[in-house]
Amino acid sequence: MTDSGSFSQFGICDGARAGRPWHAEARLAFQRTTSLHKIERAAGALLGMEADAAKAVYFVLSGWLASSKSLRNGQRQIVDIQLPGEFIDTRLSDMQASATQIETLTPVTLAVVPRGNWMRLLQEYPEILARHERDVAAVLSRMSERMLRLGKSSAQARIAYTLIELGLRSSAFGPGESQEFHIPMTQQSLGDFTGLSSVHVCRTLGQLERMGVVSTNGHMDILIHDIEQLAAIAEIDVALLRGELNSAA
Amino acid sequence: MTDSGSFSQFGICDGARAGRPWHAEARLAFQRTTSLHKIERAAGALLGMEADAAKAVYFVLSGWLASSKSLRNGQRQIVDIQLPGEFIDTRLSDMQASATQIETLTPVTLAVVPRGNWMRLLQEYPEILARHERDVAAVLSRMSERMLRLGKSSAQARIAYTLIELGLRSSAFGPGESQEFHIPMTQQSLGDFTGLSSVHVCRTLGQLERMGVVSTNGHMDILIHDIEQLAAIAEIDVALLRGELNSAA
DNA sequence: CGCGCGGTTGATTTAGATCAAGGACGGTGG
DNA sequence: CCACCGTCCTTGATCTAAATCAACCGCGCG
């Protein structure tokens, strides 16, 4: 484990740091054990609604996806966002107290592991098991952080935290002062993610902009000017963040 | 899988339904593979602060625990509650953007699996692997439901959902009309769980009581009079709930 | 007995939702 | 090329659910 002590929950993986992305290796492993079924989807598509192999585990090869739950009145909460190199388990989409839905935020390619092969894969390939364990720990960890902000923080903290989480996870952060990246989401969906109305997302981004910590360019192009202050607003321990930035660099 | 189609995320396990609790079997499996280290703690204790084997996986044999995260200013969010038969992975307690803490809500007994043995256990015992996979799916699923309510629902819905979740998970619900059980939490911690202030928890419980759906007796003894209406308030699909109650009975 | 924790209740404040009206695009069809 | 439309963003005005502040009660306990 080369990443011990760093923010492993943000999903930055060893392989990617070493220059060889984990999902390239994973693909090989999948190919050895199952017929690797690869599917592609355009942006804005819904996943798992296909009648057929709905009970599959997906592995994201490229693109962003969002899993959300919604209430009868249409209110929606995005529960997690999946980036390349992460697993999506559609078991979570059924048997629940409310409707779950997985949608693509960009065009995506996914590897599909039929449900029947999944347990076999875990049992036979320790590296996949270990990777999956780590992935699950990362998901739980970042969901916990988000719950904390959802329950106890201001709109500014929620937005700031989300910017940092997505920035770190998309590996956009270099060692430099300012960090720039694109979030393929509307302010509406950012609101569904942070538990805010789209109107308030807009206002809050405006505040952060006026404070000089970020600037936004048209449709969700984010430029972070002062990551330390942003982390402070996000109520992230700045020392931890600094350590993470160093180890990620 | 005898529970397919039912609310598996509430953690009701097949073994328990069959009369032989899963954690009794699990203990045997643990004993076969590792020296089963059992620890006990009083109510209100903190876990994992012991310097020694902090990097362990715990398995709850009896008692309730709460995992929480907190902000620098003392604001706290309970992220999940663990009941007997569930795993606690202390990996989640380190390397994070904010402090995590696991506390006992009642006296507990835990089985401790040292971190080193954990992966071996998963690889060698398919039934533990399968169980752990299901447990993880259940945790993610109920955390998602809670996030939905945290982000998008009223105080009444959050409280109602929590009562139903805890009631179902503690297996207190029989087939009858009214259901009675005890929640070993103060209104303060219920607030930390639902993202509400303790004052508002009190008022909201009062509202539910005046509406005749529940009554509370002194310190968190809950009696549910009208579970259908409570589920409606919790914005749970009543058909799903009904199915669950039937299959659990 | 008195202290402290947890629950209750009331008064006041506030963060964010909601409602509403424009404005800026980017795509589409004439 | 331009007219039109829909989607998304922006900004202002108003409303409201829940937080906060504050006082008090009841009770278990040293």
Coordinates of C-alpha atoms (C1' of nucleotides) in Angstrom, one line a residue:
Chain A
M1 CA 0.0 0.0 0.0
T2 CA 1.8 3.1 -1.2
D3 CA -1.0 5.4 -0.3
S4 CA -1.2 4.8 3.4
G5 CA -1.7 8.0 5.3
S6 CA -3.1 9.9 2.4
F7 CA -6.7 10.5 1.4
S8 CA -7.4 7.1 0.0
Q9 CA -11.2 7.8 0.1
F10 CA -10.8 10.3 -2.7
G11 CA -10.1 7.3 -4.9
I12 CA -6.7 8.2 -6.1
C13 CA -5.1 4.9 -6.8
D14 CA -1.6 3.7 -6.7
G15 CA -1.7 2.5 -10.2
A16 CA -2.6 5.9 -11.6
R17 CA 0.2 7.5 -9.7
A18 CA 2.6 5.0 -11.1
G19 CA 1.5 6.0 -14.5
R20 CA -0.4 2.8 -15.3
P21 CA -4.1 3.2 -14.5
W22 CA -5.6 0.5 -12.4
H23 CA -8.5 0.0 -14.8
A24 CA -6.2 -1.1 -17.6
E25 CA -4.9 -3.9 -15.3
A26 CA -8.3 -4.7 -14.2
R27 CA -9.5 -5.1 -17.7
L28 CA -6.9 -7.7 -18.2
A29 CA -7.9 -9.5 -15.1
F30 CA -11.5 -9.4 -16.2
Q31 CA -10.6 -10.7 -19.6
R32 CA -8.9 -13.7 -18.1
T33 CA -11.9 -14.8 -16.1
T34 CA -15.0 -13.7 -17.8
S35 CA -16.0 -12.6 -21.2
L36 CA -15.4 -8.9 -20.8
H37 CA -18.5 -7.3 -22.0
K38 CA -18.0 -3.7 -22.7
I39 CA -20.8 -1.2 -23.1
E40 CA -20.9 2.4 -24.1
R41 CA -23.4 5.1 -23.3
A42 CA -23.9 8.7 -24.3
A43 CA -24.1 11.5 -21.7
G44 CA -27.4 11.8 -20.0
A45 CA -28.4 8.1 -20.3
L46 CA -29.9 6.0 -17.6
L47 CA -28.2 2.8 -16.6
G48 CA -29.5 -0.6 -15.6
M49 CA -32.9 0.1 -17.0
E50 CA -32.2 -2.5 -19.6
A51 CA -34.3 -5.5 -18.8
D52 CA -31.6 -8.0 -19.4
A53 CA -28.5 -8.3 -17.2
A54 CA -29.7 -5.7 -14.7
K55 CA -28.0 -7.6 -11.9
A56 CA -24.5 -6.9 -12.9
V57 CA -21.5 -5.3 -11.4
Y58 CA -20.1 -2.5 -13.6
F59 CA -16.6 -1.2 -13.7
V60 CA -16.1 2.3 -15.0
L61 CA -13.5 2.4 -17.8
S62 CA -14.1 6.0 -18.7
G63 CA -16.6 8.8 -18.0
W64 CA -18.5 10.1 -15.0
L65 CA -21.8 8.7 -13.6
A66 CA -24.1 9.7 -10.8
S67 CA -26.2 7.4 -8.6
S68 CA -29.3 9.1 -7.2
K69 CA -32.3 8.3 -5.1
S70 CA -35.6 10.2 -5.4
L71 CA -38.8 10.8 -3.6
R72 CA -42.2 10.5 -5.0
N73 CA -42.5 14.3 -5.4
G74 CA -39.5 14.4 -7.7
Q75 CA -37.0 15.6 -5.1
R76 CA -33.7 13.9 -5.9
Q77 CA -30.5 13.3 -4.0
I78 CA -27.3 12.3 -5.8
V79 CA -25.8 9.8 -3.4
D80 CA -22.4 9.2 -5.1
I81 CA -20.5 10.0 -8.2
Q82 CA -18.5 7.4 -10.0
L83 CA -15.3 8.1 -11.8
P84 CA -13.1 5.8 -13.9
G85 CA -11.5 2.9 -12.0
E86 CA -14.5 2.5 -9.7
F87 CA -17.1 -0.2 -9.3
I88 CA -20.9 0.2 -9.6
D89 CA -23.0 -2.5 -7.9
T90 CA -26.5 -2.6 -9.2
R91 CA -27.6 -4.6 -6.2
L92 CA -28.1 -1.2 -4.6
S93 CA -30.7 -0.3 -7.2
D94 CA -33.3 -2.7 -6.1
M95 CA -35.1 -3.7 -2.9
Q96 CA -35.1 -0.2 -1.5
A97 CA -37.4 2.2 0.3
S98 CA -37.1 4.6 -2.6
A99 CA -36.2 4.6 -6.3
T100 CA -32.6 4.5 -7.3
Q101 CA -31.3 5.5 -10.6
I102 CA -27.8 5.7 -12.2
E103 CA -27.2 8.2 -14.9
T104 CA -24.3 9.1 -17.1
L105 CA -22.9 12.6 -16.8
T106 CA -20.6 12.2 -19.7
P107 CA -20.2 9.5 -22.4
V108 CA -19.0 6.4 -20.6
T109 CA -17.5 3.0 -21.3
L110 CA -18.2 0.3 -18.7
A111 CA -17.0 -3.2 -18.2
V112 CA -19.9 -5.5 -17.2
V113 CA -19.4 -8.4 -14.9
P114 CA -22.5 -10.5 -14.8
R115 CA -23.7 -11.1 -11.3
G116 CA -23.0 -14.8 -11.5
N117 CA -19.3 -14.3 -12.2
W118 CA -18.8 -11.7 -9.5
M119 CA -18.3 -13.8 -6.5
R120 CA -16.2 -16.2 -8.4
L121 CA -14.0 -13.3 -9.5
L122 CA -13.6 -12.1 -6.0
Q123 CA -12.7 -15.6 -4.7
E124 CA -10.2 -16.4 -7.5
Y125 CA -8.4 -13.1 -7.9
P126 CA -7.1 -11.7 -4.6
E127 CA -6.0 -8.5 -6.3
I128 CA -9.5 -7.8 -7.4
L129 CA -10.8 -8.6 -4.0
A130 CA -8.3 -6.3 -2.4
R131 CA -9.0 -3.5 -4.9
H132 CA -12.8 -3.9 -4.3
E133 CA -12.3 -3.8 -0.6
R134 CA -10.4 -0.6 -0.9
D135 CA -12.9 0.9 -3.3
V136 CA -15.7 0.1 -0.9
A137 CA -13.8 1.7 2.0
A138 CA -13.3 4.8 -0.2
V139 CA -17.0 5.0 -1.1
L140 CA -18.1 4.7 2.5
S141 CA -15.5 7.2 3.7
R142 CA -16.4 9.9 1.2
M143 CA -20.1 9.3 1.7
S144 CA -19.6 9.8 5.4
E145 CA -17.8 13.0 4.8
R146 CA -20.7 14.2 2.6
M147 CA -23.3 13.2 5.2
L148 CA -21.4 15.2 7.8
R149 CA -21.7 18.3 5.6
L150 CA -25.2 17.5 4.5
G151 CA -26.3 17.3 8.1
K152 CA -24.2 19.9 9.8
S153 CA -22.7 22.4 7.4
S154 CA -23.5 25.6 5.6
A155 CA -24.1 25.8 1.8
Q156 CA -20.6 27.3 1.4
A157 CA -19.0 24.4 3.2
R158 CA -20.9 21.9 1.1
I159 CA -20.0 23.5 -2.2
A160 CA -16.4 24.0 -1.2
Y161 CA -16.1 20.4 0.0
T162 CA -17.6 19.1 -3.2
L163 CA -15.2 21.1 -5.4
I164 CA -12.3 19.8 -3.5
E165 CA -13.6 16.2 -3.5
L166 CA -14.2 16.2 -7.2
G167 CA -11.0 18.1 -8.0
L168 CA -8.9 15.6 -6.0
R169 CA -10.7 12.6 -7.4
S170 CA -10.5 13.7 -11.0
S171 CA -6.7 14.1 -10.3
A172 CA -6.9 17.6 -11.5
F173 CA -4.7 18.9 -8.8
G174 CA -1.1 19.4 -9.5
P175 CA 1.4 20.9 -7.0
G176 CA 0.8 24.5 -8.2
E177 CA -1.1 27.3 -6.6
S178 CA -4.2 27.2 -8.7
Q179 CA -6.1 24.2 -9.9
E180 CA -8.4 24.1 -12.9
F181 CA -10.9 21.4 -13.9
H182 CA -14.3 20.9 -15.4
I183 CA -17.3 19.4 -13.6
P184 CA -19.7 17.8 -16.1
M185 CA -22.8 18.7 -14.1
T186 CA -25.4 21.5 -14.2
Q187 CA -25.9 23.6 -11.1
Q188 CA -29.2 21.8 -10.7
S189 CA -27.4 18.4 -10.3
L190 CA -24.8 20.0 -8.1
G191 CA -27.7 21.0 -6.0
D192 CA -29.0 17.5 -6.0
F193 CA -25.6 16.4 -4.9
T194 CA -25.2 18.9 -2.1
G195 CA -28.7 19.1 -0.9
L196 CA -29.2 22.6 -2.1
S197 CA -31.6 24.3 -4.5
S198 CA -30.0 25.2 -7.9
V199 CA -30.7 28.8 -7.1
H200 CA -28.7 28.6 -4.0
V201 CA -25.8 26.8 -5.7
C202 CA -25.6 29.7 -8.1
R203 CA -25.6 32.2 -5.3
T204 CA -23.0 30.3 -3.2
L205 CA -20.7 29.9 -6.2
G206 CA -21.1 33.6 -6.7
Q207 CA -20.1 34.2 -3.1
L208 CA -17.0 32.1 -3.4
E209 CA -16.1 33.9 -6.5
R210 CA -16.5 37.3 -4.9
M211 CA -14.3 36.1 -2.1
G212 CA -11.6 35.3 -4.7
V213 CA -11.2 31.6 -3.8
V214 CA -12.5 30.3 -7.1
S215 CA -13.7 31.4 -10.4
T216 CA -16.2 29.7 -12.6
N217 CA -16.2 30.0 -16.3
G218 CA -19.5 29.5 -18.1
H219 CA -20.7 26.0 -17.6
M220 CA -19.0 24.6 -14.6
D221 CA -15.4 25.2 -15.4
I222 CA -13.8 25.6 -12.0
L223 CA -10.6 27.4 -11.3
I224 CA -9.5 27.3 -7.7
H225 CA -7.3 30.2 -6.7
D226 CA -6.8 29.7 -3.0
I227 CA -7.1 26.0 -2.1
E228 CA -6.1 26.6 1.5
Q229 CA -9.0 29.0 2.1
L230 CA -11.3 26.8 0.1
A231 CA -10.4 23.8 2.4
A232 CA -10.9 26.0 5.4
I233 CA -14.4 26.9 4.2
A234 CA -15.0 23.2 3.4
E235 CA -14.1 22.5 7.0
I236 CA -11.4 20.1 5.9
D237 CA -8.4 19.8 8.1
V238 CA -5.9 21.8 6.1
A239 CA -2.9 19.8 7.3
L240 CA -4.5 16.7 6.0
L241 CA -5.3 18.3 2.7
R242 CA -1.8 19.6 2.4
G243 CA -0.4 16.2 3.0
E244 CA -2.7 14.8 0.3
L245 CA -1.7 17.4 -2.2
N246 CA 1.9 16.6 -1.6
S247 CA 1.6 12.9 -1.9
A248 CA -0.6 13.2 -5.0
A249 CA 1.9 15.5 -6.7
Chain B
M1 CA -30.9 -16.3 -0.5
T2 CA -34.2 -16.4 1.2
D3 CA -34.5 -12.7 1.5
S4 CA -34.4 -11.7 -2.1
G5 CA -37.1 -9.1 -2.8
S6 CA -37.2 -7.8 0.8
F7 CA -35.5 -4.9 2.5
S8 CA -32.1 -6.5 2.8
Q9 CA -30.5 -3.2 3.6
F10 CA -32.2 -3.1 7.0
G11 CA -29.9 -5.9 7.9
I12 CA -32.4 -8.5 8.7
C13 CA -30.5 -11.7 8.1
D14 CA -31.6 -15.1 7.0
G15 CA -30.0 -16.8 9.9
A16 CA -31.9 -14.7 12.4
R17 CA -35.1 -15.5 10.7
A18 CA -34.4 -19.2 10.8
G19 CA -33.9 -18.9 14.5
R20 CA -30.2 -19.3 14.5
P21 CA -28.5 -15.9 14.5
W22 CA -25.8 -15.3 11.9
H23 CA -23.3 -14.1 14.5
A24 CA -23.4 -17.4 16.3
E25 CA -22.3 -19.1 13.1
A26 CA -19.8 -16.4 12.4
R27 CA -18.2 -16.9 15.7
L28 CA -17.6 -20.5 14.9
A29 CA -16.0 -19.5 11.6
F30 CA -13.8 -16.9 13.2
Q31 CA -12.7 -19.4 15.8
R32 CA -11.7 -21.9 13.2
T33 CA -9.5 -19.4 11.5
T34 CA -8.1 -16.9 14.0
S35 CA -7.8 -16.7 17.7
L36 CA -11.2 -15.2 18.4
H37 CA -10.4 -12.2 20.5
K38 CA -13.6 -11.0 22.3
I39 CA -13.8 -7.6 23.9
E40 CA -16.5 -6.0 26.0
R41 CA -17.2 -2.3 26.6
A42 CA -19.6 -0.4 28.8
A43 CA -22.2 2.0 27.3
G44 CA -20.8 5.4 26.3
A45 CA -17.3 4.2 25.7
L46 CA -15.1 5.2 22.7
L47 CA -13.8 2.5 20.5
G48 CA -10.5 2.1 18.6
M49 CA -8.8 4.7 20.7
E50 CA -6.7 2.0 22.2
A51 CA -3.3 2.4 20.9
D52 CA -2.8 -1.4 20.2
A53 CA -4.7 -3.2 17.5
A54 CA -6.4 -0.1 16.2
K55 CA -6.4 -1.5 12.7
A56 CA -8.9 -4.3 13.2
V57 CA -12.2 -5.3 11.8
Y58 CA -14.8 -5.7 14.6
F59 CA -17.8 -7.9 14.5
V60 CA -20.7 -6.9 16.7
L61 CA -21.9 -9.8 18.9
S62 CA -24.2 -7.8 21.1
G63 CA -25.1 -4.2 21.8
W64 CA -25.5 -1.0 19.7
L65 CA -22.8 1.3 18.4
A66 CA -22.7 4.6 16.6
S67 CA -20.0 5.8 14.2
S68 CA -19.8 9.6 13.9
K69 CA -17.8 12.3 12.3
S70 CA -17.3 15.7 13.7
L71 CA -16.3 19.2 12.7
R72 CA -13.8 21.3 14.6
N73 CA -16.6 23.4 16.1
G74 CA -18.1 20.3 17.8
Q75 CA -20.9 19.7 15.3
R76 CA -21.3 16.0 15.0
Q77 CA -23.0 13.7 12.5
I78 CA -23.8 10.1 13.3
V79 CA -23.0 8.3 10.0
D80 CA -24.3 4.9 10.8
I81 CA -25.5 2.7 13.7
Q82 CA -24.2 -0.8 14.1
L83 CA -26.3 -3.6 15.5
P84 CA -25.4 -7.2 16.4
G85 CA -24.4 -9.3 13.4
E86 CA -22.7 -6.4 11.6
F87 CA -19.1 -5.5 10.8
I88 CA -17.2 -2.4 11.8
D89 CA -14.1 -1.6 9.8
T90 CA -11.8 0.8 11.5
R91 CA -10.0 1.6 8.3
L92 CA -12.7 4.2 8.0
S93 CA -11.5 5.8 11.1
D94 CA -8.2 7.1 9.8
M95 CA -7.1 9.0 6.8
Q96 CA -10.0 11.3 6.5
A97 CA -10.9 14.9 6.1
S98 CA -12.5 15.0 9.5
A99 CA -12.4 13.1 12.8
T100 CA -14.2 9.8 13.1
Q101 CA -15.2 8.2 16.3
I102 CA -17.1 5.0 17.2
E103 CA -19.0 5.0 20.5
T104 CA -21.0 2.4 22.3
L105 CA -24.7 3.2 22.9
T106 CA -25.2 0.2 25.1
P107 CA -22.8 -2.3 26.7
V108 CA -21.3 -4.3 23.8
T109 CA -19.4 -7.5 23.1
L110 CA -17.3 -7.5 19.9
A111 CA -15.2 -10.1 18.1
V112 CA -11.9 -8.6 16.9
V113 CA -10.3 -9.7 13.7
P114 CA -6.8 -8.3 13.5
R115 CA -6.3 -6.5 10.2
G116 CA -3.7 -9.0 9.1
N117 CA -6.1 -11.9 9.3
W118 CA -9.0 -10.2 7.6
M119 CA -8.0 -10.6 3.9
R120 CA -7.0 -14.2 4.6
L121 CA -10.4 -14.8 6.2
L122 CA -12.2 -13.4 3.2
Q123 CA -10.2 -15.4 0.8
E124 CA -10.5 -18.7 2.6
Y125 CA -14.1 -18.6 3.8
P126 CA -16.6 -17.9 1.0
E127 CA -19.5 -17.7 3.4
I128 CA -17.8 -14.9 5.3
L129 CA -16.9 -13.1 2.1
A130 CA -20.5 -13.4 0.9
R131 CA -21.9 -12.2 4.2
H132 CA -19.5 -9.3 4.3
E133 CA -20.5 -8.4 0.7
R134 CA -24.1 -8.4 1.7
D135 CA -23.4 -6.4 4.9
V136 CA -21.6 -3.8 2.9
A137 CA -24.4 -3.6 0.4
A138 CA -26.8 -3.1 3.3
V139 CA -24.7 -0.3 4.8
L140 CA -24.5 1.5 1.5
S141 CA -28.1 1.1 0.9
R142 CA -29.3 2.5 4.2
M143 CA -26.8 5.3 4.1
S144 CA -28.1 6.3 0.8
E145 CA -31.7 6.3 2.1
R146 CA -30.6 8.5 5.0
M147 CA -28.7 10.8 2.7
L148 CA -31.8 11.3 0.6
R149 CA -33.7 12.3 3.7
L150 CA -30.9 14.4 5.1
G151 CA -30.7 16.3 1.8
K152 CA -34.3 16.5 0.8
S153 CA -36.8 15.8 3.5
S154 CA -38.5 17.5 6.4
A155 CA -37.7 16.9 10.0
Q156 CA -40.8 14.7 10.3
A157 CA -39.7 12.5 7.4
R158 CA -36.3 12.1 8.9
I159 CA -37.5 11.2 12.3
A160 CA -40.2 8.8 10.9
Y161 CA -37.7 7.2 8.6
T162 CA -35.2 6.7 11.5
L163 CA -37.9 5.1 13.7
I164 CA -38.8 2.7 11.0
E165 CA -35.2 1.9 10.1
L166 CA -34.2 1.2 13.7
G167 CA -37.4 -0.6 14.5
L168 CA -37.0 -2.9 11.5
R169 CA -33.3 -3.5 12.1
S170 CA -33.7 -4.3 15.7
S171 CA -36.3 -6.8 14.6
A172 CA -38.8 -5.4 16.9
F173 CA -41.6 -5.5 14.4
G174 CA -44.0 -8.4 14.6
P175 CA -47.0 -8.8 12.4
G176 CA -49.3 -6.9 14.7
E177 CA -50.7 -3.4 14.5
S178 CA -48.5 -1.6 16.9
Q179 CA -44.8 -2.1 17.4
E180 CA -42.8 -1.2 20.5
F181 CA -39.1 -0.9 21.0
H182 CA -36.4 1.0 22.8
I183 CA -33.8 3.3 21.2
P184 CA -30.8 3.6 23.4
M185 CA -30.1 7.2 22.4
T186 CA -30.7 10.6 23.7
Q187 CA -32.7 13.1 21.7
Q188 CA -29.4 14.9 21.3
S189 CA -27.8 11.9 19.5
L190 CA -31.0 11.2 17.6
G191 CA -30.5 14.8 16.4
D192 CA -26.9 14.1 15.5
F193 CA -28.2 11.1 13.5
T194 CA -30.9 13.0 11.6
G195 CA -29.2 16.3 11.1
L196 CA -31.5 18.1 13.5
S197 CA -31.1 20.0 16.7
S198 CA -32.1 18.2 19.9
V199 CA -34.8 20.8 20.4
H200 CA -36.3 20.1 17.0
V201 CA -36.2 16.4 17.6
C202 CA -38.2 16.9 20.7
R203 CA -40.8 19.1 18.9
T204 CA -41.0 16.7 16.0
L205 CA -41.5 13.7 18.2
G206 CA -44.2 15.7 19.9
Q207 CA -45.9 16.4 16.6
L208 CA -45.9 12.7 15.7
E209 CA -47.3 11.9 19.1
R210 CA -50.1 14.5 18.8
M211 CA -50.9 13.0 15.4
G212 CA -51.4 9.7 17.1
V213 CA -48.8 7.8 15.0
V214 CA -46.4 7.0 17.8
S215 CA -46.1 7.5 21.5
T216 CA -42.9 7.9 23.5
N217 CA -42.4 6.9 27.0
G218 CA -39.8 8.7 29.0
H219 CA -36.4 8.1 27.6
M220 CA -36.8 6.9 24.1
D221 CA -39.2 4.1 24.4
I222 CA -41.0 4.1 21.2
L223 CA -44.5 2.7 20.5
I224 CA -45.7 2.9 17.0
H225 CA -49.4 3.0 16.6
D226 CA -49.9 3.5 12.9
I227 CA -47.0 2.2 10.9
E228 CA -48.6 2.8 7.6
Q229 CA -49.0 6.5 8.3
L230 CA -45.5 6.6 9.8
A231 CA -44.1 5.1 6.6
A232 CA -46.1 7.7 4.5
I233 CA -44.6 10.5 6.6
A234 CA -41.1 8.9 6.2
E235 CA -41.8 8.9 2.4
I236 CA -41.2 5.2 2.3
D237 CA -43.0 3.3 -0.4
V238 CA -45.8 1.7 1.7
A239 CA -46.1 -1.3 -0.6
L240 CA -42.4 -2.1 -0.1
L241 CA -42.8 -1.7 3.6
R242 CA -45.7 -3.9 3.7
G243 CA -43.9 -6.6 1.8
E244 CA -41.0 -6.3 4.2
L245 CA -43.2 -6.6 7.2
N246 CA -44.8 -9.7 5.8
S247 CA -41.5 -11.4 4.9
A248 CA -40.0 -10.5 8.2
A249 CA -42.9 -11.9 10.2
Chain C
dC1 C1' -29.4 18.3 49.4
dG2 C1' -27.8 20.1 45.4
dC3 C1' -25.8 19.3 41.0
dG4 C1' -26.1 18.0 36.3
dC5 C1' -28.0 15.9 32.4
dG6 C1' -31.8 15.4 29.5
dG7 C1' -36.2 16.8 28.1
dT8 C1' -39.8 20.5 27.3
dT9 C1' -41.6 24.9 25.9
dG10 C1' -41.6 29.7 24.2
dA11 C1' -39.5 33.7 21.6
dT12 C1' -36.6 35.2 18.1
dT13 C1' -33.5 34.8 14.2
dT14 C1' -31.7 33.1 10.0
dA15 C1' -30.2 30.3 6.1
dG16 C1' -31.9 28.6 2.5
dA17 C1' -36.3 27.5 -0.3
dT18 C1' -39.5 29.1 -3.3
dC19 C1' -41.5 32.1 -6.6
dA20 C1' -40.8 35.0 -10.5
dA21 C1' -38.7 37.3 -14.3
dG22 C1' -34.9 37.9 -17.4
dG23 C1' -30.8 36.9 -20.0
dA24 C1' -27.2 34.0 -22.5
dC25 C1' -26.3 30.4 -25.1
dG26 C1' -26.4 26.7 -28.5
dG27 C1' -29.0 24.0 -31.5
dT28 C1' -32.6 23.5 -35.3
dG29 C1' -35.3 24.5 -39.1
dG30 C1' -36.7 27.8 -42.4
Chain D
dC1 C1' -28.3 33.8 -42.2
dC2 C1' -31.7 34.5 -39.1
dA3 C1' -35.8 33.4 -36.1
dC4 C1' -37.2 30.4 -32.7
dC5 C1' -36.9 27.4 -28.8
dG6 C1' -35.3 25.1 -24.8
dT7 C1' -32.0 24.6 -21.3
dC8 C1' -29.3 26.6 -18.0
dC9 C1' -27.8 30.5 -15.4
dT10 C1' -28.6 34.8 -12.8
dT11 C1' -30.8 38.1 -9.8
dG12 C1' -34.5 40.0 -6.8
dA13 C1' -38.4 39.5 -3.5
dT14 C1' -40.7 36.9 -0.3
dC15 C1' -41.5 33.0 2.8
dT16 C1' -40.6 29.3 6.1
dA17 C1' -38.6 25.4 8.5
dA18 C1' -35.5 24.8 11.6
dA19 C1' -31.7 26.8 14.4
dT20 C1' -30.6 29.3 18.3
dC21 C1' -31.3 31.5 22.7
dA22 C1' -33.2 31.1 27.0
dA23 C1' -35.7 29.6 30.9
dC24 C1' -37.5 25.8 33.4
dC25 C1' -38.7 21.1 35.0
dG26 C1' -37.9 16.3 36.5
dC27 C1' -35.1 13.0 38.0
dG28 C1' -31.3 10.0 39.2
dC29 C1' -27.1 10.2 41.8
dG30 C1' -23.0 11.2 44.6

